[in-house]
Coordinates of N, CA and C in Angstrom, one line a residue:
Chain D
D1 N 12.5 20.9 5.0 CA 11.4 20.3 4.4 C 11.7 19.9 3.0
I2 N 11.1 18.8 2.5 CA 11.2 18.4 1.1 C 10.3 19.2 0.2
Q3 N 10.9 19.9 -0.8 CA 10.1 20.7 -1.7 C 9.8 19.9 -2.9
L4 N 8.6 20.1 -3.4 CA 8.1 19.4 -4.6 C 7.8 20.5 -5.7
T5 N 8.5 20.5 -6.8 CA 8.3 21.5 -7.8 C 7.5 20.8 -8.9
Q6 N 6.2 21.3 -9.0 CA 5.3 20.7 -9.9 C 5.1 21.6 -11.2
S7 N 5.1 21.0 -12.3 CA 4.9 21.7 -13.6 C 4.2 20.9 -14.6
P8 N 3.4 21.6 -15.5 CA 3.2 23.1 -15.5 C 2.2 23.4 -14.5
S9 N 2.0 24.7 -14.2 CA 0.9 25.1 -13.3 C -0.4 25.1 -13.9
F10 N -0.4 25.3 -15.3 CA -1.7 25.3 -16.0 C -1.5 24.6 -17.3
L11 N -2.5 23.8 -17.7 CA -2.4 23.0 -18.9 C -3.8 23.1 -19.6
S12 N -3.8 23.4 -20.9 CA -5.0 23.3 -21.7 C -4.9 22.3 -22.8
A13 N -5.8 21.3 -22.8 CA -5.7 20.2 -23.8 C -7.1 19.9 -24.3
S14 N -7.1 19.1 -25.3 CA -8.4 18.7 -25.9 C -8.8 17.3 -25.6
V15 N -10.1 17.0 -25.7 CA -10.5 15.6 -25.5 C -9.8 14.7 -26.4
G16 N -9.3 13.6 -25.9 CA -8.5 12.6 -26.6 C -7.0 12.8 -26.6
D17 N -6.6 14.0 -26.1 CA -5.1 14.2 -26.0 C -4.5 13.4 -24.8
R18 N -3.2 13.4 -24.9 CA -2.4 12.8 -23.8 C -1.6 13.9 -23.2
I19 N -1.6 14.0 -21.8 CA -0.8 15.0 -21.1 C 0.0 14.4 -20.1
A20 N 1.0 15.2 -19.7 CA 1.9 14.7 -18.6 C 2.2 15.9 -17.6
I21 N 2.2 15.6 -16.4 CA 2.4 16.5 -15.3 C 3.7 16.0 -14.5
T22 N 4.6 16.9 -14.2 CA 5.8 16.5 -13.6 C 5.9 17.1 -12.2
C23 N 6.5 16.3 -11.3 CA 6.8 16.7 -10.0 C 8.2 16.3 -9.6
R24 N 9.0 17.3 -9.3 CA 10.4 17.1 -9.0 C 10.7 17.3 -7.5
A25 N 11.2 16.3 -6.8 CA 11.5 16.4 -5.4 C 12.9 17.0 -5.1
S26 N 13.0 17.8 -4.1 CA 14.3 18.4 -3.7 C 15.3 17.5 -3.2
Q27 N 14.9 16.2 -2.9 CA 15.8 15.2 -2.4 C 15.2 13.9 -2.7
G28 N 16.0 12.8 -2.5 CA 15.4 11.5 -2.8 C 14.3 11.1 -1.9
I29 N 13.2 10.6 -2.5 CA 12.0 10.2 -1.7 C 11.6 8.8 -2.0
L30 N 12.5 8.0 -2.7 CA 12.2 6.7 -3.1 C 10.9 6.7 -3.9
Y31 N 10.0 5.9 -3.5 CA 8.7 5.8 -4.2 C 7.6 6.4 -3.4
H32 N 7.9 7.3 -2.4 CA 6.9 7.8 -1.5 C 6.2 9.0 -2.1
L33 N 5.5 8.8 -3.2 CA 4.8 9.9 -3.8 C 3.4 9.5 -4.3
A34 N 2.5 10.3 -4.1 CA 1.1 10.1 -4.5 C 0.6 11.2 -5.3
W35 N -0.4 10.9 -6.2 CA -1.0 11.9 -7.0 C -2.5 12.0 -6.7
Y36 N -3.1 13.2 -6.6 CA -4.5 13.4 -6.3 C -5.1 14.3 -7.3
R37 N -6.4 14.2 -7.5 CA -7.2 15.1 -8.3 C -8.2 15.8 -7.4
L38 N -8.3 17.1 -7.5 CA -9.2 17.9 -6.8 C -10.1 18.6 -7.7
K39 N -11.4 18.5 -7.4 CA -12.5 19.3 -8.1 C -13.3 20.0 -7.0
P40 N -13.7 21.3 -7.3 CA -14.5 22.0 -6.4 C -15.8 21.3 -6.0
G41 N -16.0 21.3 -4.7 CA -17.2 20.7 -4.2 C -17.2 19.2 -4.1
E42 N -16.1 18.5 -4.5 CA -16.0 17.1 -4.4 C -14.9 16.7 -3.4
A43 N -15.0 15.5 -2.9 CA -13.9 14.9 -2.1 C -12.7 14.7 -3.1
P44 N -11.5 15.1 -2.7 CA -10.3 14.8 -3.5 C -10.2 13.3 -3.7
R45 N -9.5 12.9 -4.8 CA -9.4 11.5 -5.2 C -8.0 11.1 -5.3
L46 N -7.6 10.0 -4.7 CA -6.3 9.4 -4.9 C -6.3 8.7 -6.3
L47 N -5.3 9.1 -7.1 CA -5.1 8.5 -8.4 C -4.0 7.4 -8.4
I48 N -2.8 7.8 -7.9 CA -1.6 7.0 -8.0 C -1.0 7.0 -6.6
R49 N -0.5 5.9 -6.1 CA 0.2 5.8 -4.9 C 1.5 5.1 -5.2
A50 N 2.5 5.3 -4.3 CA 3.8 4.7 -4.4 C 4.4 4.9 -5.8
A51 N 4.2 6.2 -6.3 CA 4.7 6.7 -7.5 C 4.1 6.1 -8.8
S52 N 3.8 4.8 -8.8 CA 3.3 4.2 -10.1 C 2.2 3.2 -9.9
T53 N 1.7 3.0 -8.7 CA 0.6 2.1 -8.5 C -0.8 2.7 -8.7
L54 N -1.5 2.2 -9.6 CA -2.9 2.8 -9.9 C -3.8 2.4 -8.7
Q55 N -4.4 3.4 -8.1 CA -5.4 3.2 -7.1 C -6.6 2.4 -7.6
S56 N -7.1 1.5 -6.8 CA -8.3 0.8 -7.2 C -9.4 1.7 -7.6
G57 N -10.0 1.3 -8.8 CA -11.2 2.1 -9.3 C -10.8 3.2 -10.2
V58 N -9.5 3.6 -10.3 CA -9.1 4.7 -11.1 C -8.9 4.1 -12.5
P59 N -9.4 4.8 -13.6 CA -9.2 4.3 -14.9 C -7.8 4.1 -15.3
S60 N -7.5 3.1 -16.2 CA -6.2 2.8 -16.6 C -5.6 3.9 -17.6
R61 N -6.4 4.9 -17.9 CA -5.9 6.1 -18.6 C -4.9 6.9 -17.8
F62 N -4.9 6.7 -16.5 CA -4.0 7.4 -15.6 C -2.8 6.4 -15.3
S63 N -1.6 7.0 -15.3 CA -0.4 6.2 -15.0 C 0.6 7.2 -14.3
G64 N 1.5 6.5 -13.5 CA 2.5 7.3 -12.9 C 3.9 6.6 -13.1
S65 N 4.9 7.5 -13.2 CA 6.3 6.9 -13.4 C 7.3 7.7 -12.5
K66 N 8.5 7.2 -12.4 CA 9.5 7.8 -11.6 C 10.8 7.6 -12.3
S67 N 11.6 8.7 -12.3 CA 13.0 8.7 -12.8 C 13.8 9.5 -11.9
G68 N 14.6 8.8 -11.0 CA 15.3 9.6 -10.0 C 14.4 10.3 -9.1
T69 N 14.5 11.6 -9.0 CA 13.7 12.4 -8.1 C 12.6 13.1 -9.0
E70 N 12.4 12.7 -10.2 CA 11.3 13.3 -11.0 C 10.2 12.3 -11.2
F71 N 9.0 12.7 -10.9 CA 7.8 11.9 -11.0 C 6.9 12.5 -12.1
T72 N 6.2 11.6 -12.8 CA 5.3 12.0 -13.8 C 3.9 11.4 -13.7
L73 N 2.9 12.2 -13.8 CA 1.5 11.7 -14.0 C 1.2 11.9 -15.4
T74 N 0.7 10.8 -16.1 CA 0.3 10.8 -17.5 C -1.2 10.5 -17.5
I75 N -1.9 11.3 -18.3 CA -3.3 10.9 -18.5 C -3.5 10.8 -20.0
N76 N -3.9 9.6 -20.5 CA -4.2 9.3 -21.9 C -5.7 9.6 -22.2
S77 N -5.9 9.8 -23.5 CA -7.3 9.9 -23.9 C -8.2 10.7 -23.0
L78 N -7.8 12.0 -22.9 CA -8.5 12.9 -22.0 C -10.0 12.9 -22.3
L79 N -10.7 13.0 -21.2 CA -12.2 13.2 -21.2 C -12.5 14.5 -20.6
P80 N -13.7 15.0 -20.9 CA -14.1 16.3 -20.3 C -14.1 16.3 -18.8
E81 N -14.4 15.1 -18.1 CA -14.4 15.1 -16.7 C -13.0 15.1 -16.1
D82 N -12.0 15.1 -16.9 CA -10.6 15.2 -16.3 C -10.2 16.6 -16.0
S83 N -11.1 17.6 -16.3 CA -10.9 18.9 -16.0 C -10.9 19.1 -14.4
A84 N -9.7 19.5 -13.9 CA -9.5 19.5 -12.4 C -8.2 20.0 -12.1
T85 N -7.8 20.1 -10.9 CA -6.5 20.4 -10.5 C -5.8 19.2 -9.9
Y86 N -4.6 18.9 -10.3 CA -3.9 17.7 -9.9 C -2.7 18.1 -9.0
Y87 N -2.5 17.3 -7.9 CA -1.4 17.6 -7.0 C -0.6 16.3 -6.7
C88 N 0.7 16.5 -6.5 CA 1.5 15.5 -6.0 C 1.8 15.7 -4.5
Q89 N 2.1 14.6 -3.8 CA 2.4 14.7 -2.4 C 3.5 13.7 -2.1
Q90 N 4.5 14.2 -1.4 CA 5.6 13.2 -0.9 C 5.2 12.8 0.5
L91 N 5.4 11.5 0.8 CA 5.1 10.9 2.1 C 6.3 10.2 2.6
H92 N 7.5 10.9 2.4 CA 8.7 10.3 2.8 C 9.2 10.9 4.1
G93 N 9.1 12.3 4.2 CA 9.6 12.9 5.3 C 8.6 14.0 5.8
N94 N 8.5 14.0 7.2 CA 7.6 15.0 7.8 C 8.2 16.4 7.7
P95 N 7.5 17.5 7.3 CA 6.1 17.4 6.9 C 5.9 16.9 5.5
Y96 N 4.8 16.2 5.3 CA 4.4 15.6 4.0 C 3.9 16.6 3.0
T97 N 4.7 17.2 2.3 CA 4.4 18.3 1.5 C 3.8 18.0 0.2
F98 N 3.1 19.0 -0.4 CA 2.4 18.9 -1.7 C 3.1 19.8 -2.7
G99 N 3.0 19.4 -4.0 CA 3.3 20.3 -5.1 C 2.2 21.4 -5.1
K100 N 2.5 22.4 -5.9 CA 1.6 23.6 -6.0 C 0.4 23.4 -6.9
G101 N 0.3 22.2 -7.5 CA -0.8 21.9 -8.3 C -0.7 22.3 -9.8
T102 N -1.5 21.5 -10.6 CA -1.6 21.8 -12.0 C -3.0 21.8 -12.4
R103 N -3.5 23.0 -12.9 CA -4.9 23.1 -13.3 C -5.0 22.7 -14.7
L104 N -5.8 21.6 -15.0 CA -6.0 21.1 -16.3 C -7.3 21.6 -16.9
E105 N -7.3 22.2 -18.0 CA -8.5 22.7 -18.7 C -8.7 21.9 -19.9
I106 N -9.9 21.4 -20.1 CA -10.2 20.6 -21.3 C -10.9 21.5 -22.3
K107 N -10.3 21.7 -23.4 CA -10.9 22.7 -24.4 C -12.2 22.1 -25.0
Chain N
Q1 N -18.5 1.6 1.9 CA -17.1 2.0 2.0 C -17.0 3.2 3.0
V2 N -15.8 3.5 3.4 CA -15.6 4.5 4.4 C -15.9 5.9 3.8
Q3 N -16.7 6.7 4.6 CA -17.0 8.1 4.2 C -16.6 9.0 5.3
L4 N -16.2 10.2 4.9 CA -15.8 11.2 5.9 C -16.5 12.4 5.7
Q5 N -16.9 13.1 6.8 CA -17.6 14.4 6.7 C -17.1 15.3 7.8
E6 N -16.6 16.5 7.3 CA -16.1 17.5 8.2 C -17.2 18.4 8.7
S7 N -17.1 18.9 9.9 CA -18.1 19.8 10.4 C -17.4 20.8 11.4
G8 N -18.0 22.0 11.6 CA -17.5 23.0 12.5 C -17.9 24.3 12.0
P9 N -17.4 25.4 12.7 CA -17.8 26.7 12.4 C -17.2 27.2 11.1
G10 N -17.9 28.0 10.4 CA -17.4 28.5 9.1 C -16.6 29.9 9.3
L11 N -16.9 30.5 10.4 CA -16.3 31.9 10.6 C -15.8 32.0 12.0
L12 N -14.6 32.5 12.1 CA -14.0 32.8 13.5 C -13.3 34.2 13.4
E13 N -13.1 34.7 14.6 CA -12.4 35.9 14.7 C -10.9 35.6 15.1
P14 N -10.0 36.5 14.8 CA -8.6 36.3 15.2 C -8.4 36.0 16.7
S15 N -7.5 35.2 17.0 CA -7.2 34.8 18.4 C -8.1 33.7 18.9
E16 N -9.2 33.4 18.2 CA -10.1 32.3 18.7 C -9.5 30.9 18.4
T17 N -10.1 29.9 18.9 CA -9.7 28.5 18.7 C -10.6 27.8 17.7
L18 N -10.0 27.3 16.6 CA -10.8 26.6 15.6 C -11.0 25.1 16.1
S19 N -12.2 24.6 16.1 CA -12.4 23.2 16.4 C -13.2 22.6 15.3
L20 N -12.7 21.6 14.7 CA -13.4 20.9 13.6 C -13.5 19.4 14.0
T21 N -14.5 18.8 13.5 CA -14.6 17.3 13.7 C -14.8 16.7 12.3
C22 N -14.4 15.4 12.3 CA -14.5 14.6 11.1 C -15.3 13.3 11.5
S23 N -16.4 13.1 10.9 CA -17.2 11.9 11.3 C -16.9 10.8 10.3
V24 N -16.7 9.7 10.8 CA -16.3 8.5 10.0 C -17.5 7.5 10.0
S25 N -17.9 7.1 8.8 CA -19.0 6.2 8.6 C -18.5 5.1 7.6
G26 N -19.1 3.9 7.8 CA -18.9 2.9 6.8 C -17.6 2.0 7.1
G27 N -17.0 2.3 8.2 CA -15.8 1.5 8.6 C -15.4 1.9 10.0
S28 N -14.4 1.2 10.5 CA -13.9 1.3 11.8 C -12.9 2.5 11.9
I29 N -13.0 3.2 13.0 CA -12.1 4.4 13.2 C -10.8 3.9 13.9
T30 N -10.9 2.7 14.5 CA -9.7 2.2 15.2 C -8.7 1.5 14.3
S31 N -7.5 1.4 14.7 CA -6.5 0.7 13.9 C -6.3 1.3 12.6
A32 N -6.4 2.6 12.5 CA -6.3 3.4 11.3 C -5.6 4.7 11.5
Y33 N -5.1 5.3 10.5 CA -4.4 6.6 10.5 C -5.4 7.6 9.9
W34 N -5.5 8.8 10.6 CA -6.4 9.8 10.1 C -5.6 11.1 10.0
T35 N -5.8 11.9 9.0 CA -5.0 13.0 8.7 C -5.9 14.3 8.4
W36 N -5.3 15.4 8.7 CA -5.9 16.7 8.4 C -5.0 17.4 7.4
I37 N -5.7 18.0 6.4 CA -5.0 18.8 5.4 C -5.8 20.1 5.2
R38 N -5.2 21.1 4.8 CA -5.9 22.3 4.5 C -5.5 22.9 3.1
Q39 N -6.4 23.6 2.5 CA -6.1 24.3 1.2 C -6.3 25.8 1.4
S40 N -5.3 26.5 1.2 CA -5.4 28.0 1.3 C -6.2 28.6 0.2
P41 N -6.6 29.8 0.3 CA -7.3 30.5 -0.8 C -6.5 30.5 -2.1
G42 N -5.2 30.5 -2.0 CA -4.3 30.4 -3.1 C -4.1 29.0 -3.7
K43 N -4.8 28.1 -3.1 CA -4.9 26.7 -3.5 C -3.8 25.8 -3.1
D44 N -2.8 26.3 -2.3 CA -1.8 25.4 -1.8 C -2.3 24.5 -0.8
L45 N -1.9 23.2 -0.8 CA -2.3 22.2 0.1 C -1.2 22.1 1.2
E46 N -1.6 22.0 2.5 CA -0.7 21.8 3.6 C -1.1 20.7 4.5
W47 N -0.2 19.8 4.7 CA -0.5 18.7 5.7 C -0.3 19.2 7.1
L48 N -1.4 19.0 7.9 CA -1.4 19.5 9.3 C -0.9 18.5 10.3
G49 N -1.3 17.2 10.1 CA -0.9 16.2 11.1 C -1.7 15.0 10.9
S50 N -1.3 13.9 11.6 CA -2.1 12.7 11.5 C -2.1 12.0 12.9
I51 N -3.1 11.2 13.1 CA -3.3 10.5 14.3 C -3.6 9.0 14.1
Y52 N -3.0 8.1 14.8 CA -3.3 6.7 14.7 C -4.2 6.3 15.8
S53 N -5.3 5.8 15.5 CA -6.3 5.4 16.5 C -6.1 4.0 16.9
S54 N -5.5 3.8 18.1 CA -5.1 2.4 18.5 C -6.2 1.9 19.4
L55 N -6.5 0.6 19.3 CA -7.5 -0.1 20.1 C -6.9 -0.4 21.5
Y56 N -5.6 -0.6 21.5 CA -5.0 -1.2 22.8 C -4.0 -0.2 23.4
Y57 N -3.5 0.7 22.6 CA -2.4 1.5 23.2 C -2.7 3.0 23.0
E58 N -1.8 3.8 23.5 CA -2.0 5.2 23.3 C -1.9 5.6 21.8
N59 N -2.8 6.6 21.5 CA -2.8 7.0 20.1 C -1.4 7.6 19.7
T60 N -1.0 7.5 18.5 CA 0.2 8.1 18.0 C -0.1 9.3 17.1
I61 N 0.5 10.4 17.4 CA 0.3 11.6 16.7 C 1.5 12.1 16.0
D62 N 1.3 12.5 14.8 CA 2.4 13.2 14.0 C 2.0 14.6 13.7
H63 N 2.8 15.6 14.0 CA 2.5 17.0 13.7 C 3.3 17.5 12.6
N64 N 2.8 18.5 11.9 CA 3.6 19.4 11.1 C 4.4 20.3 12.0
P65 N 5.7 20.2 12.0 CA 6.5 21.0 13.0 C 6.2 22.5 13.0
S66 N 5.8 23.0 11.8 CA 5.5 24.5 11.8 C 4.3 24.8 12.5
L67 N 3.4 23.9 12.8 CA 2.1 24.2 13.5 C 2.0 23.4 14.8
R68 N 3.0 22.7 15.2 CA 2.9 21.9 16.4 C 2.4 22.6 17.6
R69 N 2.8 23.8 17.8 CA 2.4 24.5 19.1 C 0.9 24.9 19.1
R70 N 0.3 24.9 17.9 CA -1.1 25.4 17.8 C -2.1 24.3 17.4
V71 N -1.6 23.2 17.0 CA -2.5 22.2 16.5 C -2.6 21.0 17.4
S72 N -3.8 20.5 17.7 CA -3.9 19.2 18.4 C -4.9 18.4 17.7
L73 N -4.7 17.1 17.8 CA -5.5 16.1 17.2 C -6.0 15.1 18.2
S74 N -7.2 14.6 18.1 CA -7.8 13.6 19.0 C -8.8 12.7 18.3
V75 N -9.1 11.6 18.9 CA -10.0 10.7 18.3 C -11.0 10.3 19.4
D76 N -12.3 10.3 19.1 CA -13.4 9.8 20.0 C -13.9 8.5 19.3
T77 N -13.5 7.4 19.8 CA -13.9 6.1 19.2 C -15.4 5.9 19.5
T78 N -16.0 6.4 20.6 CA -17.4 6.1 20.9 C -18.3 6.8 19.9
K79 N -17.8 8.0 19.4 CA -18.6 8.7 18.4 C -18.1 8.6 17.0
S80 N -17.0 7.8 16.9 CA -16.4 7.6 15.5 C -16.1 9.0 14.9
R81 N -15.4 9.8 15.6 CA -15.0 11.1 15.1 C -13.5 11.4 15.4
I82 N -13.0 12.2 14.5 CA -11.6 12.7 14.7 C -11.7 14.2 14.8
S83 N -11.0 14.8 15.7 CA -11.1 16.2 16.0 C -9.8 16.9 15.7
L84 N -9.9 18.2 15.3 CA -8.7 19.1 15.1 C -9.0 20.3 15.8
E85 N -8.0 20.8 16.5 CA -8.0 22.1 17.2 C -6.8 22.9 16.7
V86 N -7.1 24.2 16.3 CA -6.1 25.1 16.0 C -6.3 26.3 16.9
T87 N -5.3 26.6 17.7 CA -5.4 27.7 18.7 C -4.9 29.0 18.1
S88 N -5.3 30.1 18.7 CA -4.8 31.5 18.3 C -4.9 31.7 16.8
V89 N -6.0 31.5 16.2 CA -6.1 31.6 14.7 C -5.8 33.0 14.2
T90 N -5.3 33.1 13.0 CA -5.1 34.4 12.3 C -5.8 34.3 10.9
T91 N -5.7 35.3 10.2 CA -6.3 35.3 8.8 C -5.6 34.2 8.0
A92 N -4.3 33.9 8.3 CA -3.5 32.9 7.6 C -4.1 31.5 7.7
D93 N -5.0 31.3 8.7 CA -5.6 30.0 8.9 C -6.9 29.9 8.1
T94 N -7.3 30.9 7.4 CA -8.4 30.8 6.5 C -8.1 29.8 5.4
A95 N -9.0 28.8 5.3 CA -8.7 27.7 4.3 C -9.9 26.7 4.3
V96 N -9.8 25.8 3.3 CA -10.7 24.7 3.3 C -10.0 23.6 4.0
Y97 N -10.6 23.0 5.0 CA -10.0 21.9 5.8 C -10.6 20.6 5.5
F98 N -9.7 19.6 5.2 CA -10.1 18.3 4.8 C -9.6 17.3 5.8
C99 N -10.4 16.3 6.1 CA -9.8 15.1 6.8 C -9.7 14.0 5.8
A100 N -8.8 13.1 6.1 CA -8.5 12.0 5.1 C -8.0 10.7 5.9
R101 N -8.3 9.6 5.3 CA -7.7 8.4 5.9 C -6.4 8.1 5.2
E102 N -5.5 7.7 6.0 CA -4.1 7.4 5.5 C -4.0 5.9 5.4
G103 N -3.7 5.4 4.2 CA -3.4 4.0 4.0 C -1.9 3.8 4.2
R104 N -1.6 2.7 4.8 CA -0.1 2.3 4.9 C 0.1 0.9 4.7
N105 N 1.0 0.6 3.7 CA 1.5 -0.8 3.6 C 3.0 -0.5 3.6
D106 N 3.7 -0.8 2.5 CA 5.1 -0.3 2.3 C 5.2 1.2 2.1
Y107 N 4.1 1.7 1.6 CA 4.1 3.2 1.3 C 2.8 3.8 1.9
R108 N 2.8 5.1 2.0 CA 1.7 5.8 2.6 C 1.0 6.6 1.5
Y109 N -0.3 6.8 1.8 CA -1.1 7.5 0.8 C -2.4 7.9 1.5
L110 N -3.1 8.9 1.0 CA -4.4 9.3 1.5 C -5.5 8.8 0.6
D111 N -6.2 7.8 0.9 CA -7.1 7.1 0.0 C -8.6 7.4 0.1
V112 N -8.9 8.0 1.2 CA -10.3 8.5 1.4 C -10.3 9.9 2.0
W113 N -11.0 10.8 1.4 CA -11.1 12.2 1.8 C -12.5 12.6 2.0
G114 N -12.7 13.6 2.9 CA -14.0 14.3 3.0 C -14.0 15.4 2.0
K115 N -15.2 16.0 1.9 CA -15.4 17.0 0.9 C -14.8 18.4 1.3
G116 N -14.4 18.4 2.6 CA -13.8 19.7 3.1 C -14.8 20.6 3.7
I117 N -14.4 21.5 4.6 CA -15.2 22.5 5.2 C -14.4 23.8 5.1
S118 N -15.1 24.9 4.6 CA -14.5 26.2 4.5 C -14.5 26.9 5.8
V119 N -13.4 27.4 6.2 CA -13.2 28.2 7.4 C -12.6 29.6 7.1
T120 N -13.3 30.6 7.5 CA -12.8 32.0 7.3 C -12.5 32.6 8.7
V121 N -11.3 33.2 8.8 CA -10.9 33.9 10.0 C -10.9 35.4 9.6
S122 N -11.8 36.2 10.3 CA -11.9 37.6 9.9 C -12.5 38.3 11.1
S123 N -12.0 39.6 11.3 CA -12.5 40.4 12.3 C -13.7 41.2 11.8

């Protein structure tokens, strides 16, 4: 199975800050990576697909990038509603595994 | 827009069969990929499998190999529902179960999700 090592597991930041979450794949997955936001009681939301394509309707404060097997989700100008847990998922090889998540706390 | 809603029992005993359905509204269930994912109490996400609902041919199913023997997926186009069955459940199957639509062009992604349903396996 392809392993995704996501870091950090927890992040505390202030409104207006810029943060980055990293996801490293255990082997090459080309651009087959997506980022999601999960909030309790809400349907999970797709943020980024194909490593760097912003999903329709997602604010441009969110961006994704790729360098080799390392993928990064960046959120600029944090807002209180960005408090959530963020996950990466590889869709290159079955089973389509997820990272362990990053819980983002807005101070 | 497409909306998904999961339904099913919230509590099962070990060895029973878990049966969940995902109702699709606001769009067609055919010619689309549908996926089940679960989130354990420890918050890990696990992809369970996906099914392609074909209008003209046999449905295509992709399983997570670790669960292939216990998981089955099906589609009921007349009721616009996707179903998941997990046999011989144990406490390790306790999780929140989500259904999602899988988008595919050059790349794959899960672009529409349900809110999930909590399932507990306990004696």
